[in-house]
mmCIF file of C-alpha atoms in Angstrom:
data_model
loop_
_atom_site.group_PDB
_atom_site.id
_atom_site.type_symbol
_atom_site.label_atom_id
_atom_site.label_comp_id
_atom_site.label_asym_id
_atom_site.label_seq_id
_atom_site.Cartn_x
_atom_site.Cartn_y
_atom_site.Cartn_z
ATOM 1 C CA MET O 1 -33.827 0.997 15.726
ATOM 2 C CA SER O 2 -31.553 1.196 12.635
ATOM 3 C CA THR O 3 -28.057 0.241 12.825
ATOM 4 C CA ARG O 4 -26.071 3.365 11.725
ATOM 5 C CA LYS O 5 -22.937 3.388 9.832
ATOM 6 C CA LEU O 6 -20.358 5.226 11.419
ATOM 7 C CA PRO O 7 -19.450 8.546 10.055
ATOM 8 C CA HIS O 8 -16.372 8.534 7.577
ATOM 9 C CA ILE O 9 -13.320 10.391 8.784
ATOM 10 C CA HIS O 10 -12.091 12.352 5.923
ATOM 11 C CA GLN O 11 -9.246 14.134 7.616
ATOM 12 C CA ARG O 12 -8.013 14.403 11.147
ATOM 13 C CA ARG O 13 -5.281 16.928 12.316
ATOM 14 C CA ILE O 14 -3.891 17.919 15.798
ATOM 15 C CA GLU O 15 -4.152 21.244 17.521
ATOM 16 C CA PRO O 16 -1.868 21.930 20.452
ATOM 17 C CA ALA O 17 -3.636 23.454 23.443
ATOM 18 C CA GLY O 18 -1.060 24.710 26.069
ATOM 19 C CA LYS O 19 1.419 22.437 27.731
ATOM 20 C CA ARG O 20 -0.867 19.780 28.958
ATOM 21 C CA LEU O 21 -3.049 18.499 26.190
ATOM 22 C CA LYS O 22 -4.006 18.758 22.439
ATOM 23 C CA PHE O 23 -7.241 18.619 20.387
ATOM 24 C CA GLU O 24 -7.818 16.321 17.486
ATOM 25 C CA LEU O 25 -9.953 17.844 14.669
ATOM 26 C CA LEU O 26 -11.946 15.283 12.687
ATOM 27 C CA ASP O 27 -13.653 16.135 9.423
ATOM 28 C CA LEU O 28 -16.653 13.786 9.414
ATOM 29 C CA GLU O 29 -19.286 12.813 6.866
ATOM 30 C CA PHE O 30 -22.218 11.140 8.350
ATOM 31 C CA SER O 31 -24.140 8.401 6.522
ATOM 32 C CA ASN O 32 -26.859 10.822 5.409
ATOM 33 C CA GLY O 33 -24.136 13.019 3.702
ATOM 34 C CA ALA O 34 -24.111 15.754 6.486
ATOM 35 C CA THR O 35 -20.663 17.102 7.151
ATOM 36 C CA ARG O 36 -19.152 18.481 10.366
ATOM 37 C CA THR O 37 -15.799 19.111 11.915
ATOM 38 C CA TYR O 38 -15.770 17.642 15.385
ATOM 39 C CA SER O 39 -12.865 18.178 17.892
ATOM 40 C CA ARG O 40 -12.006 15.890 20.800
ATOM 41 C CA MET O 41 -9.628 16.375 23.646
ATOM 42 C CA ARG O 42 -6.606 13.975 23.841
ATOM 43 C CA THR O 43 -4.972 13.387 27.058
ATOM 44 C CA HIS O 44 -2.182 10.793 27.575
ATOM 45 C CA GLY O 45 -3.600 7.470 26.112
ATOM 46 C CA LEU O 46 -3.019 5.121 29.241
ATOM 47 C CA GLY O 47 -6.335 5.789 30.967
ATOM 48 C CA SER O 48 -7.169 5.507 34.530
ATOM 49 C CA VAL O 49 -8.654 3.285 37.129
ATOM 50 C CA ILE O 50 -11.317 3.626 39.774
ATOM 51 C CA ILE O 51 -11.467 1.156 42.437
ATOM 52 C CA VAL O 52 -14.331 -0.139 44.676
ATOM 53 C CA PRO O 53 -12.565 -1.514 47.782
ATOM 54 C CA MET O 54 -14.839 -3.667 49.843
ATOM 55 C CA GLN O 55 -13.879 -4.165 53.478
ATOM 56 C CA ASP O 56 -16.570 -6.805 53.446
ATOM 57 C CA ASP O 57 -19.596 -7.467 51.121
ATOM 58 C CA ASP O 58 -21.581 -4.953 52.995
ATOM 59 C CA THR O 59 -18.933 -2.242 53.282
ATOM 60 C CA VAL O 60 -17.217 -0.031 50.836
ATOM 61 C CA LEU O 61 -14.180 2.097 51.937
ATOM 62 C CA LEU O 62 -14.545 5.672 50.499
ATOM 63 C CA ALA O 63 -11.783 8.289 50.403
ATOM 64 C CA ARG O 64 -11.992 12.044 51.139
ATOM 65 C CA GLU O 65 -9.719 13.975 48.876
ATOM 66 C CA TYR O 66 -9.296 17.501 48.070
ATOM 67 C CA ALA O 67 -10.755 18.257 44.585
ATOM 68 C CA CYS O 68 -9.230 21.292 43.032
ATOM 69 C CA GLY O 69 -11.926 21.614 40.364
ATOM 70 C CA LEU O 70 -14.678 22.211 42.858
ATOM 71 C CA HIS O 71 -12.473 23.424 45.641
ATOM 72 C CA HIS O 72 -13.934 21.002 48.237
ATOM 73 C CA TYR O 73 -13.271 17.812 49.722
ATOM 74 C CA GLU O 74 -14.838 15.167 47.608
ATOM 75 C CA LEU O 75 -16.039 11.911 49.045
ATOM 76 C CA GLY O 76 -15.575 9.042 46.512
ATOM 77 C CA LEU O 77 -13.648 6.098 45.370
ATOM 78 C CA PRO O 78 -9.819 5.847 45.093
ATOM 79 C CA LYS O 79 -8.645 6.456 41.616
ATOM 80 C CA GLY O 80 -5.720 7.344 39.532
ATOM 81 C CA ARG O 81 -3.763 7.130 36.239
ATOM 82 C CA LEU O 82 -2.146 4.071 34.860
ATOM 83 C CA GLU O 83 1.637 4.334 34.526
ATOM 84 C CA GLU O 84 3.709 3.307 31.491
ATOM 85 C CA GLY O 85 3.833 -0.484 31.325
ATOM 86 C CA GLU O 86 1.344 -1.152 34.302
ATOM 87 C CA SER O 87 -1.578 -3.237 33.934
ATOM 88 C CA ILE O 88 -5.041 -2.236 35.012
ATOM 89 C CA LEU O 89 -5.238 -4.496 38.144
ATOM 90 C CA ASP O 90 -1.730 -3.623 39.163
ATOM 91 C CA ALA O 91 -2.496 0.192 38.854
ATOM 92 C CA ALA O 92 -5.661 -0.427 40.840
ATOM 93 C CA ASN O 93 -3.735 -2.288 43.627
ATOM 94 C CA ARG O 94 -1.057 0.464 43.758
ATOM 95 C CA GLU O 95 -3.545 3.433 43.797
ATOM 96 C CA MET O 96 -5.373 1.608 46.631
ATOM 97 C CA LYS O 97 -2.286 1.250 48.752
ATOM 98 C CA GLU O 98 -1.268 4.803 48.203
ATOM 99 C CA GLU O 99 -4.665 6.477 48.916
ATOM 100 C CA ILE O 100 -6.497 4.239 51.441
ATOM 101 C CA GLY O 101 -3.588 1.880 52.738
ATOM 102 C CA TYR O 102 -4.935 -1.429 51.607
ATOM 103 C CA GLY O 103 -4.137 -3.990 48.836
ATOM 104 C CA ALA O 104 -6.557 -6.684 47.602
ATOM 105 C CA HIS O 105 -6.055 -10.299 47.033
ATOM 106 C CA GLU O 106 -9.055 -10.385 44.616
ATOM 107 C CA LEU O 107 -9.209 -7.798 41.859
ATOM 108 C CA LEU O 108 -11.758 -7.809 39.012
ATOM 109 C CA GLU O 109 -12.478 -5.500 36.069
ATOM 110 C CA LEU O 110 -16.256 -4.684 36.178
ATOM 111 C CA LYS O 111 -16.604 -2.042 33.329
ATOM 112 C CA ASP O 112 -14.914 0.530 31.290
ATOM 113 C CA LEU O 113 -16.442 4.050 31.706
ATOM 114 C CA SER O 114 -15.959 7.077 29.558
ATOM 115 C CA LEU O 115 -15.707 10.550 30.873
ATOM 116 C CA ALA O 116 -17.254 12.577 28.159
ATOM 117 C CA PRO O 117 -17.665 10.443 24.984
ATOM 118 C CA GLY O 118 -18.740 13.255 22.811
ATOM 119 C CA TYR O 119 -15.424 15.141 23.068
ATOM 120 C CA MET O 120 -12.934 13.296 25.172
ATOM 121 C CA THR O 121 -11.031 9.968 24.421
ATOM 122 C CA HIS O 122 -10.448 9.136 28.159
ATOM 123 C CA VAL O 123 -11.540 5.722 29.535
ATOM 124 C CA THR O 124 -11.574 4.776 33.234
ATOM 125 C CA HIS O 125 -11.598 1.015 34.224
ATOM 126 C CA VAL O 126 -13.718 0.086 37.081
ATOM 127 C CA VAL O 127 -12.034 -2.478 39.382
ATOM 128 C CA LEU O 128 -13.858 -4.247 42.236
ATOM 129 C CA ALA O 129 -11.382 -5.208 45.062
ATOM 130 C CA ARG O 130 -12.107 -7.724 47.659
ATOM 131 C CA LYS O 131 -10.145 -9.565 50.345
ATOM 132 C CA LEU O 132 -8.345 -6.547 51.438
ATOM 133 C CA TYR O 133 -5.001 -6.550 53.424
ATOM 134 C CA ALA O 134 -3.204 -3.549 55.032
ATOM 135 C CA GLU O 135 -0.435 -2.199 53.092
ATOM 136 C CA LYS O 136 0.522 1.382 52.641
ATOM 137 C CA LEU O 137 2.450 2.810 49.784
ATOM 138 C CA GLU O 138 3.838 6.499 49.547
ATOM 139 C CA GLY O 139 1.939 8.363 46.867
ATOM 140 C CA ASP O 140 2.221 11.913 45.800
ATOM 141 C CA GLU O 141 -0.698 13.127 47.840
ATOM 142 C CA PRO O 142 -0.009 16.289 49.859
ATOM 143 C CA GLU O 143 -1.714 14.870 52.830
ATOM 144 C CA GLU O 144 -3.144 11.523 54.156
ATOM 145 C CA LEU O 145 -6.661 10.860 52.890
ATOM 146 C CA ASP O 146 -9.570 10.209 55.343
ATOM 147 C CA VAL O 147 -10.829 6.796 54.812
ATOM 148 C CA MET O 148 -14.781 6.290 55.367
ATOM 149 C CA PRO O 149 -16.463 3.039 55.555
ATOM 150 C CA TRP O 150 -19.929 3.215 53.934
ATOM 151 C CA PRO O 151 -22.707 0.572 53.762
ATOM 152 C CA ILE O 152 -23.097 -0.236 50.066
ATOM 153 C CA ASP O 153 -26.579 -0.806 50.539
ATOM 154 C CA ASP O 154 -27.052 2.805 51.479
ATOM 155 C CA LEU O 155 -25.925 4.705 48.271
ATOM 156 C CA ASP O 156 -29.127 6.775 48.359
ATOM 157 C CA SER O 157 -27.888 8.750 51.446
ATOM 158 C CA LEU O 158 -24.452 8.845 49.985
ATOM 159 C CA VAL O 159 -25.574 10.408 46.659
ATOM 160 C CA SER O 160 -27.693 13.016 48.551
ATOM 161 C CA ARG O 161 -24.610 14.454 49.959
ATOM 162 C CA PRO O 162 -23.250 17.606 48.294
ATOM 163 C CA ASP O 163 -19.748 16.346 48.657
ATOM 164 C CA CYS O 164 -20.292 13.281 46.744
ATOM 165 C CA THR O 165 -20.660 14.390 43.094
ATOM 166 C CA GLU O 166 -18.418 12.503 40.625
ATOM 167 C CA GLY O 167 -20.324 10.616 37.997
ATOM 168 C CA ARG O 168 -17.857 7.853 37.368
ATOM 169 C CA SER O 169 -17.504 7.233 41.187
ATOM 170 C CA ILE O 170 -21.232 7.049 41.585
ATOM 171 C CA ALA O 171 -21.724 4.718 38.486
ATOM 172 C CA ALA O 172 -18.996 2.516 39.779
ATOM 173 C CA LEU O 173 -20.672 2.123 43.117
ATOM 174 C CA TYR O 174 -24.067 1.269 41.791
ATOM 175 C CA ILE O 175 -22.404 -1.227 39.350
ATOM 176 C CA ALA O 176 -20.506 -2.843 42.127
ATOM 177 C CA ARG O 177 -23.440 -2.970 44.446
ATOM 178 C CA ASP O 178 -25.673 -4.964 41.848
ATOM 179 C CA TYR O 179 -22.588 -7.189 40.968
ATOM 180 C CA ILE O 180 -22.029 -8.080 44.654
ATOM 181 C CA ARG O 181 -25.575 -8.930 45.215
ATOM 182 C CA ASN O 182 -25.403 -11.410 42.432
ATOM 183 C CA HIS O 183 -21.813 -12.652 43.256
ATOM 184 C CA PRO O 184 -21.339 -12.905 47.003
ATOM 185 C CA ILE O 185 -17.769 -13.574 48.056
ATOM 186 C CA ASP O 186 -16.729 -17.163 48.208
ATOM 187 C CA GLU O 187 -15.525 -17.563 51.865
ATOM 188 C CA MET Q 1 -13.345 11.245 60.332
ATOM 189 C CA SER Q 2 -11.576 14.552 60.831
ATOM 190 C CA THR Q 3 -13.131 17.590 59.261
ATOM 191 C CA ARG Q 4 -10.337 19.137 57.281
ATOM 192 C CA LYS Q 5 -9.920 22.718 56.670
ATOM 193 C CA LEU Q 6 -9.747 23.549 53.046
ATOM 194 C CA PRO Q 7 -6.296 24.467 51.479
ATOM 195 C CA HIS Q 8 -5.624 28.126 51.431
ATOM 196 C CA ILE Q 9 -5.289 29.506 47.838
ATOM 197 C CA HIS Q 10 -2.383 31.779 47.859
ATOM 198 C CA GLN Q 11 -2.488 32.739 44.196
ATOM 199 C CA ARG Q 12 -4.432 31.897 41.065
ATOM 200 C CA ARG Q 13 -3.422 32.675 37.524
ATOM 201 C CA ILE Q 14 -4.759 31.751 34.096
ATOM 202 C CA GLU Q 15 -2.917 29.885 31.424
ATOM 203 C CA PRO Q 16 -4.546 29.833 27.895
ATOM 204 C CA ALA Q 17 -4.863 26.593 26.303
ATOM 205 C CA GLY Q 18 -5.742 26.795 22.542
ATOM 206 C CA LYS Q 19 -8.886 28.456 21.376
ATOM 207 C CA ARG Q 20 -11.426 26.406 23.438
ATOM 208 C CA LEU Q 21 -10.323 26.461 27.056
ATOM 209 C CA LYS Q 22 -8.035 27.581 29.730
ATOM 210 C CA PHE Q 23 -6.386 26.323 32.803
ATOM 211 C CA GLU Q 24 -6.307 27.972 36.092
ATOM 212 C CA LEU Q 25 -3.323 27.373 38.277
ATOM 213 C CA LEU Q 26 -3.810 27.538 42.045
ATOM 214 C CA ASP Q 27 -0.985 27.776 44.501
ATOM 215 C CA LEU Q 28 -2.202 26.003 47.531
ATOM 216 C CA GLU Q 29 -1.234 25.515 51.082
ATOM 217 C CA PHE Q 30 -2.873 22.397 52.749
ATOM 218 C CA SER Q 31 -3.734 22.526 56.404
ATOM 219 C CA ASN Q 32 -0.602 20.312 57.300
ATOM 220 C CA GLY Q 33 1.504 23.058 55.645
ATOM 221 C CA ALA Q 34 2.232 21.070 52.398
ATOM 222 C CA THR Q 35 2.257 23.246 49.219
ATOM 223 C CA ARG Q 36 1.411 22.283 45.766
ATOM 224 C CA THR Q 37 0.307 24.075 42.580
ATOM 225 C CA TYR Q 38 -2.925 22.348 41.174
ATOM 226 C CA SER Q 39 -4.401 23.199 37.739
ATOM 227 C CA ARG Q 40 -7.977 22.904 36.654
ATOM 228 C CA MET Q 41 -9.538 23.249 33.330
ATOM 229 C CA ARG Q 42 -12.191 25.901 32.799
ATOM 230 C CA THR Q 43 -14.851 25.513 30.264
ATOM 231 C CA HIS Q 44 -17.568 28.048 29.876
ATOM 232 C CA GLY Q 45 -19.244 28.509 33.245
ATOM 233 C CA LEU Q 46 -22.985 27.600 32.463
ATOM 234 C CA GLY Q 47 -22.755 23.889 33.051
ATOM 235 C CA SER Q 48 -24.790 21.268 31.288
ATOM 236 C CA VAL Q 49 -27.884 19.155 31.764
ATOM 237 C CA ILE Q 50 -28.461 15.330 31.365
ATOM 238 C CA ILE Q 51 -32.132 14.311 31.266
ATOM 239 C CA VAL Q 52 -33.824 10.964 32.439
ATOM 240 C CA PRO Q 53 -36.957 11.036 30.236
ATOM 241 C CA MET Q 54 -39.518 8.508 31.476
ATOM 242 C CA GLN Q 55 -42.174 7.352 28.993
ATOM 243 C CA ASP Q 56 -43.894 5.981 32.029
ATOM 244 C CA ASP Q 57 -42.390 4.905 35.359
ATOM 245 C CA ASP Q 58 -41.085 1.652 33.916
ATOM 246 C CA THR Q 59 -39.540 2.917 30.603
ATOM 247 C CA VAL Q 60 -36.800 5.300 30.095
ATOM 248 C CA LEU Q 61 -36.122 6.756 26.509
ATOM 249 C CA LEU Q 62 -32.525 6.567 25.595
ATOM 250 C CA ALA Q 63 -30.858 8.280 22.610
ATOM 251 C CA ARG Q 64 -28.126 6.843 20.447
ATOM 252 C CA GLU Q 65 -25.688 9.449 19.297
ATOM 253 C CA TYR Q 66 -22.315 9.572 17.572
ATOM 254 C CA ALA Q 67 -19.651 10.170 20.136
ATOM 255 C CA CYS Q 68 -16.534 11.634 18.483
ATOM 256 C CA GLY Q 69 -14.347 10.944 21.572
ATOM 257 C CA LEU Q 70 -14.583 7.157 21.159
ATOM 258 C CA HIS Q 71 -15.825 7.151 17.474
ATOM 259 C CA HIS Q 72 -18.831 5.111 18.248
ATOM 260 C CA TYR Q 73 -22.491 5.424 18.589
ATOM 261 C CA GLU Q 74 -23.137 5.822 22.327
ATOM 262 C CA LEU Q 75 -26.430 4.703 23.990
ATOM 263 C CA GLY Q 76 -27.291 6.980 26.770
ATOM 264 C CA LEU Q 77 -29.314 9.928 28.001
ATOM 265 C CA PRO Q 78 -30.087 13.265 26.176
ATOM 266 C CA LYS Q 79 -28.008 16.002 27.355
ATOM 267 C CA GLY Q 80 -26.478 19.420 26.356
ATOM 268 C CA ARG Q 81 -25.039 22.649 27.537
ATOM 269 C CA LEU Q 82 -27.085 25.535 29.085
ATOM 270 C CA GLU Q 83 -27.483 28.512 26.917
ATOM 271 C CA GLU Q 84 -27.011 32.094 28.252
ATOM 272 C CA GLY Q 85 -29.854 33.212 30.485
ATOM 273 C CA GLU Q 86 -31.570 29.723 30.341
ATOM 274 C CA SER Q 87 -32.846 27.999 33.498
ATOM 275 C CA ILE Q 88 -31.738 24.398 34.139
ATOM 276 C CA LEU Q 89 -35.232 23.056 33.511
ATOM 277 C CA ASP Q 90 -35.782 25.131 30.323
ATOM 278 C CA ALA Q 91 -32.456 23.738 29.017
ATOM 279 C CA ALA Q 92 -33.523 20.207 30.029
ATOM 280 C CA ASN Q 93 -36.800 20.552 28.175
ATOM 281 C CA ARG Q 94 -35.217 22.196 25.005
ATOM 282 C CA GLU Q 95 -32.521 19.440 24.644
ATOM 283 C CA MET Q 96 -35.214 16.763 25.034
ATOM 284 C CA LYS Q 97 -37.254 18.279 22.238
ATOM 285 C CA GLU Q 98 -34.182 18.635 20.128
ATOM 286 C CA GLU Q 99 -32.657 15.136 20.702
ATOM 287 C CA ILE Q 100 -35.671 12.849 21.237
ATOM 288 C CA GLY Q 101 -38.655 14.793 20.154
ATOM 289 C CA TYR Q 102 -40.479 15.009 23.480
ATOM 290 C CA GLY Q 103 -41.162 17.789 26.108
ATOM 291 C CA ALA Q 104 -42.110 17.152 29.670
ATOM 292 C CA HIS Q 105 -44.909 18.454 31.919
ATOM 293 C CA GLU Q 106 -43.010 17.403 35.022
ATOM 294 C CA LEU Q 107 -39.379 18.284 35.278
ATOM 295 C CA LEU Q 108 -37.301 17.901 38.604
ATOM 296 C CA GLU Q 109 -33.687 18.397 39.444
ATOM 297 C CA LEU Q 110 -32.403 15.263 41.195
ATOM 298 C CA LYS Q 111 -28.481 15.896 41.578
ATOM 299 C CA ASP Q 112 -25.601 17.903 40.445
ATOM 300 C CA LEU Q 113 -22.882 15.669 39.066
ATOM 301 C CA SER Q 114 -19.221 16.674 38.461
ATOM 302 C CA LEU Q 115 -17.349 15.483 35.619
ATOM 303 C CA ALA Q 116 -13.827 15.193 37.112
ATOM 304 C CA PRO Q 117 -13.778 17.246 40.325
ATOM 305 C CA GLY Q 118 -9.999 16.638 40.807
ATOM 306 C CA TYR Q 119 -9.167 18.877 37.765
ATOM 307 C CA MET Q 120 -12.420 20.085 36.095
ATOM 308 C CA THR Q 121 -14.965 22.825 37.202
ATOM 309 C CA HIS Q 122 -17.710 21.351 35.050
ATOM 310 C CA VAL Q 123 -21.080 20.621 36.634
ATOM 311 C CA THR Q 124 -23.945 18.643 35.010
ATOM 312 C CA HIS Q 125 -27.541 18.918 36.487
ATOM 313 C CA VAL Q 126 -29.545 15.641 36.382
ATOM 314 C CA VAL Q 127 -33.086 16.366 35.527
ATOM 315 C CA LEU Q 128 -35.851 13.731 35.695
ATOM 316 C CA ALA Q 129 -38.605 14.315 33.244
ATOM 317 C CA ARG Q 130 -42.117 12.647 33.483
ATOM 318 C CA LYS Q 131 -45.495 13.152 31.834
ATOM 319 C CA LEU Q 132 -43.955 13.602 28.310
ATOM 320 C CA TYR Q 133 -45.652 14.995 25.206
ATOM 321 C CA ALA Q 134 -44.529 14.887 21.549
ATOM 322 C CA GLU Q 135 -42.687 18.063 20.373
ATOM 323 C CA LYS Q 136 -39.721 18.334 18.120
ATOM 324 C CA LEU Q 137 -37.335 21.181 17.950
ATOM 325 C CA GLU Q 138 -34.518 21.708 15.419
ATOM 326 C CA GLY Q 139 -31.162 21.157 17.191
ATOM 327 C CA ASP Q 140 -27.703 21.364 15.682
ATOM 328 C CA GLU Q 141 -27.401 17.611 15.200
ATOM 329 C CA PRO Q 142 -26.115 16.376 11.894
ATOM 330 C CA GLU Q 143 -28.652 13.499 12.023
ATOM 331 C CA GLU Q 144 -31.673 12.396 13.743
ATOM 332 C CA LEU Q 145 -31.040 10.437 16.683
ATOM 333 C CA ASP Q 146 -32.369 6.853 17.244
ATOM 334 C CA VAL Q 147 -34.625 6.735 20.460
ATOM 335 C CA MET Q 148 -34.589 3.451 22.196
ATOM 336 C CA PRO Q 149 -37.074 2.667 25.041
ATOM 337 C CA TRP Q 150 -35.403 0.750 27.813
ATOM 338 C CA PRO Q 151 -36.830 -0.848 31.008
ATOM 339 C CA ILE Q 152 -35.376 1.243 34.050
ATOM 340 C CA ASP Q 153 -35.386 -2.036 36.128
ATOM 341 C CA ASP Q 154 -32.851 -3.574 33.726
ATOM 342 C CA LEU Q 155 -29.958 -1.376 34.057
ATOM 343 C CA ASP Q 156 -27.681 -4.373 34.507
ATOM 344 C CA SER Q 157 -27.884 -5.400 30.966
ATOM 345 C CA LEU Q 158 -27.719 -1.788 29.639
ATOM 346 C CA VAL Q 159 -24.453 -1.190 31.569
ATOM 347 C CA SER Q 160 -22.980 -4.511 30.279
ATOM 348 C CA ARG Q 161 -23.313 -3.266 26.739
ATOM 349 C CA PRO Q 162 -20.015 -1.743 25.297
ATOM 350 C CA ASP Q 163 -21.830 1.192 23.718
ATOM 351 C CA CYS Q 164 -23.245 2.391 27.165
ATOM 352 C CA THR Q 165 -19.961 3.830 28.678
ATOM 353 C CA GLU Q 166 -20.704 7.438 30.020
ATOM 354 C CA GLY Q 167 -20.195 7.600 33.833
ATOM 355 C CA ARG Q 168 -22.645 10.495 34.199
ATOM 356 C CA SER Q 169 -25.412 8.881 32.055
ATOM 357 C CA ILE Q 170 -25.058 5.493 34.193
ATOM 358 C CA ALA Q 171 -25.083 7.397 37.385
ATOM 359 C CA ALA Q 172 -28.100 9.382 36.489
ATOM 360 C CA LEU Q 173 -30.066 6.262 35.640
ATOM 361 C CA TYR Q 174 -29.359 4.574 38.766
ATOM 362 C CA ILE Q 175 -30.233 7.693 40.788
ATOM 363 C CA ALA Q 176 -33.426 8.102 38.857
ATOM 364 C CA ARG Q 177 -34.482 4.470 39.185
ATOM 365 C CA ASP Q 178 -34.088 4.583 42.893
ATOM 366 C CA TYR Q 179 -36.000 7.956 43.070
ATOM 367 C CA ILE Q 180 -38.877 6.581 40.906
ATOM 368 C CA ARG Q 181 -39.200 3.567 43.293
ATOM 369 C CA ASN Q 182 -39.682 5.752 46.129
ATOM 370 C CA HIS Q 183 -41.722 8.341 44.354
ATOM 371 C CA PRO Q 184 -44.145 6.741 41.870
ATOM 372 C CA ILE Q 185 -45.826 9.161 39.574
ATOM 373 C CA ASP Q 186 -49.211 10.735 40.850
ATOM 374 C CA GLU Q 187 -51.712 9.745 38.344
#
């Protein structure tokens, strides 16, 4: 496999898109001389976290939350956006407390996932949370989320459910499962 | 776990956002009486496909493509948008031919993945492709993509690479790996 030289960015410009976001247009020249203008969506730059909260090494705690994009209740992992000045692990612990009512004594970054790297700059940090303790923080959710313990070794039947759809959530669960198999908790 | 009644949508309205997309604003009332206005991004409604092309039951063919969102070469699965009037499996076969130079005699839908179900309507269909044959179609790519065979049983080292980041791609690979283990090819 060749090691390609990255396209040269000749120019970049911003195109506003409504109140919520903007596009960045890049005039690119590829290493073979081909030129294209690509656009990418820029949301706020802080990124987000998605947490794999393990009740024990066999059981992950899933949350069921209304997902407006698909107008259904989605079964997946707790997640949310980083706030200004907040570290990744602090954001993970806060989101867990808000969404499922637990903090964790052990938090570990496993992987950075992109959402749609072809046209979005967004990055989500996957955090494995173990040694949980009960603590509830008030979030901005309109209703309490249902929390659903799930055997981490049974991802097949989880993924076969029509209410478990999110790519990042499913990827994070498989990555965490394989990590836990190789790194059981030290207790 | 309770079975929640879906929020009632009192009103929906469209807010244009630049040339490329629009937001749909939903005035919601949750079953506990809480009200919120949520917005979701609407892209074109046809959705996309992501293909897991198996050279044999041990080897998946990955593509390396420039990803403008992260300005790097991303190692992942071939994918693309459905065209008007095209079936999911036809789109999968076309994208494979354009991006990696293969068609498949056996195509199977494994799963529908969402991108960000909280605020996007987008759906990606995961298609497993087996019994490949060489056929190249001209796509709109600015350069040939590098094709990289990868052992499907070694997803751990793939996922540990910083150039393999896309949640949907990683989720599709794990789902396909587990499917193939339970359903070896009939040859």
